[in-house]
């Protein structure tokens, strides 16, 4: 089963981190959200303390979504609001498509409904090859600059925190996640079917997932609120924790 950390009581909210990160990206949000909710921070397969997907399985986003549903089952949770950052957003969208009755609200943070372009897929395969030769440090070196707004000072402790997080992941786990993302389907058509309160959060300086991807989702999802966080990059929950927490609190009030 996936590793998780649970705080607070009340209606459930699951938080899914992006690639190649872990649940600690949400540590600046937990206390306030847990004041009125049962907050479950999840480690996705092969990241944080969760085991990688089984090597014999073809890794897919749907398979990871099934693992999150299995965690909900184990915690006796019929339904939950789901927050997904980037890759976590791909999984949240899959969950809303696979079992919409189990998802009471969606918060899509620095993510998108579009699949990889052929070029992006090729880059992922090259990254797998490089990581197998040089370890997860190669992923940290390739990704770190793109994860933050260009204005973030070079000596910001956030960089060191995320660098260590990436290096802690397992090569096998990141390989499966890269393959799952490379082959993820286009979810654009399914956005029109989302019938729950949806928050779409984007950093205006996101260099990994451009804000236009969020704007496109906000246009398609019927009950969507788009919040642009000025000056923040892809790691907006760490770069602008106050703005992100406030937006999440307002969204959770809409679900109640
Ligand atoms: C993430 O933060 O999860 C990744 O940037 C998503 C991706 O590589 O598509």
Coordinates of N, CA and C and ligand atoms in Angstrom, one line a residue:
X1 N 0.8 -1.2 0.0 CA 0.0 0.0 0.0 C 0.9 1.3 0.0
X2 N 0.4 2.3 -0.6 CA 1.1 3.6 -0.6 C 1.3 4.1 0.8
X3 N 2.5 4.7 1.0 CA 2.8 5.4 2.3 C 2.0 6.7 2.4
X4 N 1.6 7.0 3.6 CA 0.8 8.2 3.8 C 0.9 8.8 5.2
X5 N 0.5 10.0 5.3 CA 0.5 10.7 6.7 C -0.9 11.3 6.8
X6 N -1.5 11.1 8.0 CA -2.8 11.6 8.2 C -2.9 12.6 9.3
X7 N -3.7 13.7 9.1 CA -3.8 14.7 10.2 C -5.3 15.2 10.2
X8 N -5.8 15.5 11.4 CA -7.1 16.2 11.6 C -8.3 15.3 11.4
X9 N -9.4 15.9 11.6 CA -10.7 15.1 11.4 C -11.7 16.0 10.6
X10 N -12.7 15.4 10.0 CA -13.6 16.1 9.2 C -13.7 15.5 7.8
X11 N -14.3 16.2 6.8 CA -14.3 15.7 5.4 C -12.9 15.4 4.9
X12 N -12.7 14.4 4.2 CA -11.4 14.0 3.8 C -10.9 14.8 2.6
X13 N -9.6 15.1 2.6 CA -8.9 15.7 1.5 C -7.5 15.0 1.3
X14 N -7.3 14.5 0.1 CA -6.1 13.8 -0.3 C -5.2 14.8 -1.0
X15 N -3.9 14.8 -0.7 CA -3.0 15.6 -1.4 C -1.9 14.8 -2.1
X16 N -1.8 14.9 -3.4 CA -0.9 14.1 -4.3 C 0.2 15.1 -4.8
X17 N 1.4 14.7 -4.6 CA 2.5 15.5 -5.0 C 2.9 15.3 -6.5
X18 N 3.8 16.1 -7.0 CA 4.2 15.9 -8.4 C 5.5 15.1 -8.5
X19 N 6.0 15.0 -9.7 CA 7.2 14.3 -10.0 C 8.5 15.2 -9.9
X20 N 9.5 14.7 -9.3 CA 9.9 13.5 -8.6 C 10.0 13.8 -7.2
X21 N 8.9 14.1 -6.5 CA 8.9 14.8 -5.2 C 8.3 13.8 -4.2
X22 N 7.8 14.3 -3.1 CA 7.1 13.5 -2.1 C 6.1 14.4 -1.3
X23 N 5.5 13.7 -0.3 CA 4.4 14.4 0.4 C 4.8 15.7 1.2
X24 N 6.2 15.8 1.4 CA 6.6 17.0 2.2 C 6.4 18.3 1.5
X25 N 6.2 18.3 0.2 CA 5.9 19.6 -0.5 C 4.7 20.3 0.1
X26 N 3.8 19.6 0.7 CA 2.6 20.2 1.3 C 2.7 20.6 2.8
X27 N 4.0 20.5 3.3 CA 4.1 20.7 4.8 C 3.7 22.1 5.2
X28 N 3.7 23.0 4.3 CA 3.3 24.4 4.7 C 1.8 24.6 4.6
X29 N 1.1 23.6 4.1 CA -0.4 23.8 4.0 C -1.1 22.9 5.1
X30 N -0.4 21.9 5.6 CA -1.1 20.9 6.4 C -1.9 21.4 7.6
X31 N -1.2 22.3 8.5 CA -1.8 22.6 9.7 C -3.1 23.3 9.5
X32 N -3.2 24.3 8.6 CA -4.4 25.0 8.4 C -5.5 24.2 7.8
X33 N -5.1 23.3 6.9 CA -6.2 22.5 6.2 C -6.7 21.4 7.3
X34 N -5.8 21.0 8.1 CA -6.2 19.9 9.1 C -7.1 20.5 10.2
X35 N -7.2 21.8 10.3 CA -8.0 22.4 11.4 C -9.5 22.0 11.2
X36 N -9.9 21.8 9.9 CA -11.4 21.4 9.7 C -11.5 20.2 8.8
X37 N -10.4 19.5 8.5 CA -10.5 18.4 7.5 C -9.6 17.2 8.0
X38 N -9.9 16.1 7.5 CA -9.0 14.9 7.6 C -8.1 15.0 6.4
X39 N -6.9 15.3 6.6 CA -5.9 15.6 5.5 C -5.0 14.3 5.4
X40 N -4.9 13.8 4.2 CA -4.1 12.6 3.9 C -3.0 13.0 2.9
X41 N -1.8 13.0 3.3 CA -0.7 13.3 2.4 C -0.2 12.0 1.9
X42 N -0.1 11.8 0.6 CA 0.3 10.5 0.0 C 1.7 10.6 -0.6
X43 N 2.4 9.5 -0.5 CA 3.7 9.4 -1.3 C 3.3 8.5 -2.5
X44 N 3.5 9.1 -3.7 CA 3.2 8.3 -4.9 C 4.3 7.2 -5.1
X45 N 4.0 6.1 -5.9 CA 4.8 5.0 -6.0 C 6.3 5.3 -6.4
X46 N 7.2 4.8 -5.6 CA 8.7 5.0 -5.9 C 9.2 6.3 -5.4
X47 N 8.3 7.1 -4.8 CA 8.8 8.4 -4.2 C 8.4 8.4 -2.7
X48 N 9.2 9.3 -2.0 CA 9.0 9.3 -0.5 C 9.2 7.9 0.0
X49 N 8.2 7.4 0.8 CA 8.4 6.1 1.4 C 7.6 5.0 0.7
X50 N 7.0 5.3 -0.4 CA 6.2 4.3 -1.1 C 7.1 3.4 -2.1
X51 N 6.7 2.2 -2.1 CA 7.5 1.2 -3.0 C 7.2 1.6 -4.5
X52 N 8.1 1.3 -5.4 CA 7.9 1.5 -6.8 C 6.7 0.6 -7.3
X53 N 6.1 0.9 -8.4 CA 5.2 0.0 -9.0 C 5.9 -1.3 -9.3
X54 N 5.1 -2.4 -9.3 CA 5.7 -3.7 -9.6 C 6.4 -3.7 -11.0
X55 N 7.6 -4.2 -11.0 CA 8.4 -4.1 -12.3 C 7.6 -4.8 -13.4
X56 N 6.8 -5.9 -13.1 CA 6.2 -6.6 -14.2 C 5.0 -5.9 -14.8
X57 N 4.5 -4.8 -14.1 CA 3.3 -4.1 -14.7 C 3.8 -3.0 -15.6
X58 N 3.0 -2.8 -16.7 CA 3.3 -1.6 -17.5 C 2.8 -0.4 -16.7
X59 N 3.7 0.6 -16.4 CA 3.3 1.7 -15.6 C 2.3 2.6 -16.3
X60 N 1.2 2.9 -15.7 CA 0.3 3.9 -16.2 C -0.3 4.8 -15.1
X61 N -0.8 5.9 -15.5 CA -1.4 6.9 -14.5 C -2.6 6.2 -13.9
X62 N -3.3 5.4 -14.7 CA -4.5 4.8 -14.2 C -4.2 3.7 -13.1
X63 N -3.0 3.1 -13.3 CA -2.6 2.1 -12.3 C -2.3 2.8 -11.0
X64 N -1.7 4.0 -11.1 CA -1.4 4.7 -9.8 C -2.7 5.2 -9.2
X65 N -3.6 5.7 -10.0 CA -4.9 6.1 -9.5 C -5.6 4.9 -8.7
X66 N -5.4 3.7 -9.3 CA -6.0 2.5 -8.6 C -5.4 2.4 -7.2
X67 N -4.1 2.6 -7.1 CA -3.4 2.5 -5.8 C -3.9 3.5 -4.9
X68 N -4.2 4.7 -5.4 CA -4.7 5.8 -4.5 C -6.1 5.3 -4.0
X69 N -6.9 4.8 -4.9 CA -8.3 4.3 -4.5 C -8.1 3.2 -3.4
X70 N -7.1 2.3 -3.6 CA -6.9 1.2 -2.7 C -6.5 1.8 -1.3
X71 N -5.7 2.9 -1.3 CA -5.4 3.5 0.0 C -6.7 4.1 0.6
X72 N -7.5 4.7 -0.2 CA -8.8 5.2 0.3 C -9.6 4.1 0.9
X73 N -9.7 2.9 0.2 CA -10.4 1.8 0.8 C -9.8 1.3 2.1
X74 N -8.5 1.3 2.2 CA -7.8 0.8 3.4 C -8.1 1.8 4.6
X75 N -8.3 3.1 4.3 CA -8.6 4.1 5.3 C -10.1 4.2 5.5
X76 N -10.9 3.4 4.8 CA -12.4 3.4 4.9 C -13.0 4.7 4.5
X77 N -12.4 5.2 3.4 CA -12.9 6.5 2.8 C -13.6 6.2 1.6
X78 N -14.9 6.5 1.6 CA -15.7 6.3 0.4 C -15.4 7.4 -0.6
X79 N -15.2 8.6 -0.1 CA -15.0 9.8 -1.0 C -14.0 10.8 -0.4
X80 N -13.5 11.6 -1.2 CA -12.5 12.6 -0.7 C -12.4 13.7 -1.8
X81 N -12.0 14.9 -1.3 CA -11.6 15.9 -2.2 C -10.1 15.6 -2.6
X82 N -9.7 15.9 -3.8 CA -8.4 15.5 -4.2 C -7.6 16.7 -4.8
X83 N -6.5 16.9 -4.2 CA -5.6 18.0 -4.7 C -4.4 17.3 -5.4
X84 N -4.1 17.7 -6.6 CA -3.0 17.1 -7.4 C -2.1 18.1 -7.9
X85 N -0.8 17.9 -7.6 CA 0.2 18.8 -8.2 C 0.9 18.2 -9.3
X86 N 0.8 18.8 -10.5 CA 1.5 18.3 -11.7 C 1.2 16.8 -12.0
X87 N 2.2 15.9 -11.8 CA 1.9 14.5 -12.0 C 0.7 14.1 -11.1
X88 N 0.7 14.6 -9.9 CA -0.4 14.3 -9.0 C -1.7 14.8 -9.6
X89 N -1.7 15.8 -10.4 CA -2.9 16.3 -11.1 C -3.3 15.3 -12.2
X90 N -2.3 14.7 -12.9 CA -2.7 13.7 -13.9 C -3.5 12.6 -13.2
X91 N -3.0 12.2 -12.0 CA -3.6 11.1 -11.3 C -5.0 11.6 -10.8
X92 N -5.1 12.8 -10.3 CA -6.4 13.3 -9.8 C -7.4 13.3 -11.0
X93 N -7.0 13.8 -12.2 CA -7.9 13.8 -13.3 C -8.4 12.3 -13.7
X94 N -7.4 11.4 -13.6 CA -7.8 10.0 -13.9 C -8.8 9.5 -12.8
X95 N -8.6 9.8 -11.6 CA -9.5 9.4 -10.5 C -10.9 10.0 -10.8
X96 N -11.0 11.2 -11.2 CA -12.3 11.8 -11.5 C -13.0 11.2 -12.6
X97 N -12.2 10.6 -13.6 CA -12.8 10.0 -14.7 C -13.2 8.5 -14.3
X98 N -12.3 7.9 -13.5 CA -12.5 6.4 -13.3 C -13.6 6.2 -12.3
X99 N -13.8 7.1 -11.2 CA -14.8 6.9 -10.2 C -15.2 8.3 -9.7
X100 N -16.0 9.0 -10.5 CA -16.3 10.4 -10.2 C -17.1 10.5 -8.9
X101 N -17.8 9.4 -8.5 CA -18.6 9.4 -7.3 C -17.7 9.4 -6.0
X102 N -16.4 9.1 -6.2 CA -15.5 9.1 -5.0 C -14.8 10.4 -4.9
X103 N -14.9 11.3 -5.8 CA -14.2 12.6 -5.8 C -15.1 13.7 -5.6
X104 N -15.0 14.4 -4.4 CA -16.0 15.4 -4.1 C -15.6 16.8 -4.6
X105 N -14.3 16.9 -4.9 CA -13.8 18.2 -5.4 C -12.4 18.0 -6.0
X106 N -12.0 18.9 -6.9 CA -10.7 18.7 -7.5 C -9.9 20.0 -7.3
X107 N -8.7 19.9 -6.9 CA -7.8 21.1 -7.0 C -6.6 20.7 -7.9
X108 N -6.4 21.4 -9.0 CA -5.4 21.0 -10.0 C -4.3 22.1 -9.9
X109 N -3.2 21.7 -9.4 CA -2.1 22.7 -9.1 C -0.9 22.5 -10.1
X110 N -0.7 23.5 -10.9 CA 0.5 23.5 -11.8 C 0.4 22.2 -12.7
X111 N -0.7 21.9 -13.3 CA -0.9 20.7 -14.0 C -1.6 21.0 -15.3
X112 N -1.9 19.9 -16.0 CA -2.5 20.1 -17.4 C -3.3 18.8 -17.7
X113 N -4.2 19.0 -18.7 CA -4.9 17.8 -19.2 C -4.3 17.2 -20.5
X114 N -3.3 17.9 -21.1 CA -2.7 17.5 -22.3 C -1.7 16.4 -22.1
X115 N -1.6 15.5 -23.1 CA -0.5 14.4 -23.0 C 0.8 15.0 -23.4
X116 N 1.8 14.1 -23.3 CA 3.2 14.5 -23.8 C 3.2 14.7 -25.3
X117 N 4.0 15.7 -25.8 CA 4.3 15.7 -27.2 C 5.3 14.6 -27.5
X118 N 5.4 14.3 -28.8 CA 6.5 13.3 -29.1 C 7.9 13.7 -28.6
X119 N 8.2 15.0 -28.7 CA 9.5 15.5 -28.2 C 9.6 15.3 -26.7
X120 N 8.5 15.6 -26.0 CA 8.6 15.4 -24.5 C 8.8 13.9 -24.1
X121 N 8.1 13.1 -24.9 CA 8.3 11.6 -24.6 C 9.7 11.2 -24.9
X122 N 10.3 11.7 -25.9 CA 11.7 11.4 -26.2 C 12.6 11.8 -25.1
X123 N 12.3 13.0 -24.6 CA 13.2 13.6 -23.5 C 13.0 12.7 -22.2
X124 N 11.8 12.2 -22.0 CA 11.7 11.3 -20.8 C 12.5 10.0 -21.0
X125 N 12.5 9.5 -22.2 CA 13.3 8.2 -22.4 C 14.7 8.5 -22.2
X126 N 15.2 9.7 -22.7 CA 16.6 10.0 -22.5 C 16.9 10.2 -21.0
X127 N 16.0 10.8 -20.3 CA 16.2 11.0 -18.9 C 16.3 9.6 -18.1
X128 N 15.5 8.6 -18.5 CA 15.6 7.3 -17.9 C 17.0 6.7 -18.2
X129 N 17.5 6.9 -19.4 CA 18.8 6.3 -19.7 C 19.9 7.0 -18.9
X130 N 19.8 8.3 -18.8 CA 20.8 9.1 -18.0 C 20.7 8.7 -16.5
X131 N 19.5 8.6 -16.0 CA 19.3 8.3 -14.6 C 19.8 6.9 -14.3
X132 N 19.7 5.9 -15.2 CA 20.2 4.6 -15.0 C 21.7 4.6 -14.9
X133 N 22.3 5.5 -15.6 CA 23.8 5.6 -15.6 C 24.3 6.4 -14.4
X134 N 23.6 7.4 -14.1 CA 24.1 8.4 -13.1 C 23.3 8.5 -11.8
X135 N 22.2 7.8 -11.7 CA 21.4 7.9 -10.5 C 20.4 9.1 -10.5
X136 N 19.7 9.3 -9.4 CA 18.6 10.3 -9.4 C 19.2 11.7 -9.3
X137 N 20.5 11.8 -9.0 CA 21.1 13.2 -9.0 C 21.0 13.8 -10.4
X138 N 21.0 13.0 -11.4 CA 20.9 13.5 -12.8 C 19.6 14.1 -13.0
X139 N 18.5 13.6 -12.4 CA 17.2 14.1 -12.5 C 17.1 15.5 -11.8
X140 N 17.7 15.5 -10.6 CA 17.7 16.7 -9.8 C 18.4 17.8 -10.6
X141 N 19.6 17.5 -11.2 CA 20.3 18.5 -12.0 C 19.5 19.0 -13.2
X142 N 18.9 18.1 -13.8 CA 18.1 18.5 -15.1 C 16.9 19.3 -14.7
X143 N 16.3 19.0 -13.6 CA 14.9 19.6 -13.3 C 14.9 20.8 -12.4
X144 N 15.9 20.9 -11.5 CA 15.8 21.9 -10.4 C 15.5 23.3 -10.8
X145 N 16.2 23.8 -11.8 CA 16.0 25.2 -12.2 C 14.6 25.4 -12.7
X146 N 14.1 24.5 -13.4 CA 12.7 24.7 -14.0 C 11.6 24.6 -13.0
X147 N 11.9 24.1 -11.8 CA 10.8 23.9 -10.8 C 10.5 25.2 -10.1
X148 N 11.4 26.2 -10.1 CA 11.1 27.4 -9.4 C 11.1 28.6 -10.3
X149 N 10.4 29.7 -9.8 CA 10.4 30.9 -10.6 C 11.8 31.4 -10.8
X150 N 12.2 32.0 -11.9 CA 13.5 32.5 -12.2 C 14.0 33.5 -11.1
X151 N 13.0 34.2 -10.5 CA 13.4 35.2 -9.5 C 13.8 34.6 -8.1
X152 N 13.6 33.3 -7.9 CA 14.0 32.7 -6.6 C 15.5 32.8 -6.4
X153 N 15.9 33.4 -5.3 CA 17.4 33.5 -5.1 C 18.1 32.1 -5.2
X154 N 19.3 32.2 -5.8 CA 20.1 30.9 -6.0 C 20.3 30.2 -4.7
X155 N 20.4 30.9 -3.6 CA 20.7 30.2 -2.3 C 19.5 30.0 -1.5
X156 N 18.3 30.0 -2.1 CA 17.1 29.8 -1.3 C 17.1 28.3 -0.8
X157 N 16.7 28.2 0.5 CA 16.7 26.8 1.1 C 15.7 25.9 0.4
X158 N 14.7 26.5 -0.3 CA 13.7 25.6 -1.0 C 14.4 24.7 -2.1
X159 N 15.5 25.3 -2.7 CA 16.2 24.5 -3.7 C 16.8 23.3 -3.1
X160 N 17.5 23.5 -1.9 CA 18.2 22.4 -1.2 C 17.2 21.3 -0.8
X161 N 16.0 21.8 -0.3 CA 14.9 20.9 0.1 C 14.5 20.0 -1.0
X162 N 14.2 20.6 -2.2 CA 13.7 19.8 -3.3 C 14.8 19.0 -3.9
X163 N 16.0 19.5 -3.9 CA 17.2 18.7 -4.4 C 17.3 17.4 -3.6
X164 N 17.2 17.5 -2.3 CA 17.4 16.3 -1.4 C 16.2 15.4 -1.7
X165 N 15.0 15.9 -1.9 CA 13.8 15.1 -2.1 C 14.0 14.2 -3.3
X166 N 14.5 14.9 -4.4 CA 14.6 14.2 -5.7 C 15.7 13.1 -5.5
X167 N 16.8 13.4 -4.9 CA 17.9 12.4 -4.8 C 17.5 11.2 -3.9
X168 N 16.5 11.4 -3.0 CA 16.1 10.3 -2.1 C 15.2 9.3 -2.9
X169 N 14.6 9.7 -4.0 CA 13.7 8.7 -4.7 C 14.5 7.6 -5.3
X170 N 13.8 6.5 -5.7 CA 14.5 5.3 -6.2 C 14.5 5.4 -7.8
X171 N 15.6 5.0 -8.4 CA 15.7 5.0 -9.8 C 14.5 4.2 -10.4
X172 N 14.3 3.0 -9.8 CA 13.2 2.2 -10.4 C 11.8 2.9 -10.3
X173 N 11.6 3.6 -9.2 CA 10.4 4.4 -9.0 C 10.2 5.5 -10.0
X174 N 11.3 6.3 -10.2 CA 11.2 7.4 -11.1 C 11.1 6.9 -12.6
X175 N 11.7 5.8 -12.8 CA 11.6 5.2 -14.2 C 10.1 4.9 -14.5
X176 N 9.5 4.2 -13.6 CA 8.1 3.9 -13.8 C 7.2 5.1 -13.9
X177 N 7.5 6.1 -13.1 CA 6.7 7.4 -13.2 C 6.9 8.1 -14.5
X178 N 8.2 8.1 -15.0 CA 8.4 8.7 -16.3 C 7.7 8.0 -17.4
X179 N 7.7 6.7 -17.4 CA 7.0 5.9 -18.4 C 5.5 6.2 -18.3
X180 N 5.0 6.2 -17.1 CA 3.5 6.4 -16.9 C 3.1 7.8 -17.5
X181 N 4.0 8.8 -17.2 CA 3.6 10.2 -17.7 C 3.8 10.2 -19.2
X182 N 4.8 9.5 -19.8 CA 5.1 9.6 -21.2 C 3.9 9.0 -22.0
X183 N 3.2 8.1 -21.4 CA 2.2 7.4 -22.2 C 0.8 7.8 -21.7
X184 N 0.7 8.9 -20.9 CA -0.6 9.3 -20.4 C -1.5 9.8 -21.5
X185 N -2.9 9.5 -21.4 CA -3.8 9.9 -22.4 C -4.1 11.4 -22.4
X186 N -4.6 11.9 -23.4 CA -5.2 13.3 -23.4 C -6.5 13.3 -22.7
X187 N -6.5 14.1 -21.6 CA -7.7 14.1 -20.7 C -8.6 15.3 -21.1
X188 N -8.3 16.1 -22.1 CA -9.1 17.3 -22.4 C -10.6 17.1 -22.5
X189 N -11.0 16.0 -23.2 CA -12.4 15.8 -23.4 C -13.1 15.5 -22.1
X190 N -12.4 14.9 -21.2 CA -13.1 14.5 -19.9 C -13.3 15.7 -19.0
X191 N -12.7 16.8 -19.3 CA -12.8 18.0 -18.4 C -14.3 18.5 -18.4
X192 N -15.0 18.4 -19.5 CA -16.4 18.9 -19.6 C -17.3 18.1 -18.7
X193 N -16.9 16.9 -18.3 CA -17.7 16.0 -17.4 C -17.5 16.2 -16.0
X194 N -16.5 17.0 -15.6 CA -16.2 17.2 -14.2 C -17.3 18.1 -13.5
X195 N -18.0 17.5 -12.6 CA -19.2 18.1 -12.0 C -19.0 18.6 -10.6
X196 N -17.8 18.6 -10.1 CA -17.5 19.0 -8.7 C -16.8 20.3 -8.7
X197 N -16.9 21.0 -7.5 CA -16.1 22.3 -7.4 C -14.6 22.0 -7.7
X198 N -14.1 22.8 -8.6 CA -12.7 22.6 -9.0 C -11.9 23.9 -8.9
X199 N -10.8 23.8 -8.3 CA -9.8 24.9 -8.1 C -8.7 24.6 -9.1
X200 N -8.3 25.6 -9.8 CA -7.1 25.5 -10.7 C -6.1 26.6 -10.3
X201 N -5.0 26.1 -9.9 CA -3.9 27.0 -9.3 C -2.7 26.9 -10.2
X202 N -2.2 28.1 -10.6 CA -1.0 28.2 -11.4 C -0.1 29.3 -10.9
X203 N 1.2 29.1 -11.0 CA 2.2 30.1 -10.7 C 2.4 30.9 -12.0
X204 N 2.4 32.2 -11.9 CA 2.5 33.0 -13.2 C 3.9 32.8 -13.8
X205 N 4.9 32.3 -13.0 CA 6.3 32.1 -13.5 C 6.6 30.6 -13.6
X206 N 5.6 29.7 -13.8 CA 5.8 28.3 -13.9 C 6.5 28.0 -15.2
X207 N 7.7 27.4 -15.1 CA 8.5 27.1 -16.3 C 8.3 25.6 -16.7
X208 N 7.7 24.8 -15.8 CA 7.6 23.4 -16.1 C 6.2 23.1 -16.8
X209 N 5.2 23.7 -16.3 CA 3.8 23.6 -16.9 C 3.3 25.0 -17.1
X210 N 3.3 25.5 -18.3 CA 2.9 26.9 -18.5 C 1.5 27.2 -18.0
X211 N 1.3 28.4 -17.5 CA 0.0 28.8 -17.0 C -1.1 28.6 -18.0
X212 N -0.8 28.7 -19.3 CA -1.9 28.5 -20.4 C -2.6 27.2 -20.2
X213 N -1.8 26.2 -19.7 CA -2.4 24.8 -19.6 C -3.5 24.9 -18.5
X214 N -3.3 25.7 -17.5 CA -4.3 25.9 -16.4 C -5.5 26.6 -17.0
X215 N -5.2 27.7 -17.7 CA -6.3 28.5 -18.3 C -7.2 27.7 -19.2
X216 N -6.6 26.8 -20.0 CA -7.4 25.9 -20.9 C -8.3 25.0 -20.0
X217 N -7.8 24.5 -18.9 CA -8.6 23.6 -18.1 C -9.8 24.4 -17.5
X218 N -9.5 25.6 -17.1 CA -10.5 26.4 -16.4 C -11.6 26.8 -17.4
X219 N -11.3 26.9 -18.6 CA -12.4 27.2 -19.6 C -13.3 25.9 -19.8
X220 N -12.7 24.8 -19.7 CA -13.5 23.6 -20.0 C -14.2 23.0 -18.9
X221 N -13.7 23.2 -17.6 CA -14.4 22.5 -16.5 C -15.5 23.5 -16.0
X222 N -16.8 22.9 -16.0 CA -17.9 23.8 -15.7 C -17.8 24.6 -14.4
X223 N -17.5 24.0 -13.2 CA -17.5 24.8 -12.0 C -16.0 25.0 -11.5
X224 N -15.3 25.7 -12.4 CA -13.8 25.9 -12.1 C -13.5 27.3 -11.7
X225 N -12.7 27.5 -10.7 CA -12.2 28.8 -10.3 C -10.6 28.7 -10.6
X226 N -10.2 29.7 -11.4 CA -8.7 29.8 -11.7 C -8.1 30.8 -10.8
X227 N -7.0 30.4 -10.1 CA -6.3 31.3 -9.3 C -4.8 31.4 -9.8
X228 N -4.4 32.6 -10.2 CA -3.0 32.7 -10.6 C -2.2 33.3 -9.5
X229 N -1.1 32.6 -9.1 CA -0.3 33.1 -8.0 C 0.9 33.9 -8.6
X230 N 0.9 35.2 -8.4 CA 1.9 36.1 -9.0 C 3.3 35.8 -8.5
X231 N 4.2 35.6 -9.4 CA 5.6 35.5 -9.1 C 6.0 34.1 -8.7
X232 N 5.1 33.2 -8.6 CA 5.5 31.8 -8.2 C 5.7 30.9 -9.4
X233 N 6.5 29.9 -9.2 CA 6.8 28.9 -10.2 C 6.1 27.6 -10.0
X234 N 6.7 26.5 -10.5 CA 6.0 25.2 -10.5 C 5.8 24.7 -9.0
X235 N 6.6 25.2 -8.1 CA 6.5 24.7 -6.7 C 5.8 25.8 -5.9
X236 N 4.6 26.2 -6.4 CA 3.9 27.3 -5.8 C 3.5 27.1 -4.4
X237 N 3.3 25.8 -4.0 CA 2.9 25.6 -2.6 C 4.0 25.8 -1.6
X238 N 5.3 25.8 -2.1 CA 6.4 26.1 -1.3 C 6.9 27.5 -1.5
X239 N 6.7 28.0 -2.7 CA 7.2 29.4 -3.0 C 6.2 30.5 -2.5
X240 N 4.9 30.2 -2.5 CA 3.9 31.1 -2.1 C 2.9 30.4 -1.2
X241 N 3.3 29.8 -0.1 CA 2.5 29.0 0.7 C 1.2 29.6 1.2
X242 N 1.3 30.9 1.6 CA 0.1 31.6 2.1 C -1.0 31.6 1.0
X243 N -0.7 32.1 -0.2 CA -1.6 32.2 -1.3 C -2.3 30.9 -1.6
X244 N -1.4 29.8 -1.6 CA -2.0 28.5 -2.0 C -2.9 28.0 -0.9
X245 N -2.5 28.1 0.4 CA -3.3 27.6 1.5 C -4.7 28.3 1.5
X246 N -4.6 29.7 1.3 CA -5.9 30.4 1.3 C -6.8 29.9 0.2
X247 N -6.3 29.7 -1.0 CA -7.1 29.3 -2.1 C -7.7 27.9 -1.8
X248 N -6.9 27.0 -1.2 CA -7.4 25.7 -0.9 C -8.5 25.8 0.2
X249 N -8.3 26.6 1.1 CA -9.3 26.8 2.2 C -10.6 27.3 1.6
X250 N -10.6 28.2 0.7 CA -11.8 28.8 0.1 C -12.5 27.7 -0.8
X251 N -11.6 26.9 -1.5 CA -12.2 25.8 -2.3 C -12.9 24.7 -1.4
X252 N -12.2 24.4 -0.3 CA -12.8 23.4 0.6 C -14.2 23.9 1.2
X253 N -14.3 25.2 1.4 CA -15.5 25.7 1.9 C -16.6 25.6 0.8
X254 N -16.2 25.7 -0.5 CA -17.2 25.5 -1.6 C -17.7 24.1 -1.6
X255 N -16.9 23.1 -1.2 CA -17.3 21.7 -1.3 C -18.3 21.4 -0.1
X256 N -18.1 22.0 1.0 CA -18.9 21.7 2.2 C -20.4 21.8 2.0
Ligands
LIG1 C1 5.7 17.2 -12.2 O1 6.1 18.2 -11.5 O2 5.0 16.3 -11.7 C2 6.3 17.1 -13.6 O3 6.9 18.3 -14.0 C3 5.2 16.7 -14.5 C4 5.7 16.3 -15.9 O4 6.9 16.1 -16.0 O5 4.9 16.2 -16.8

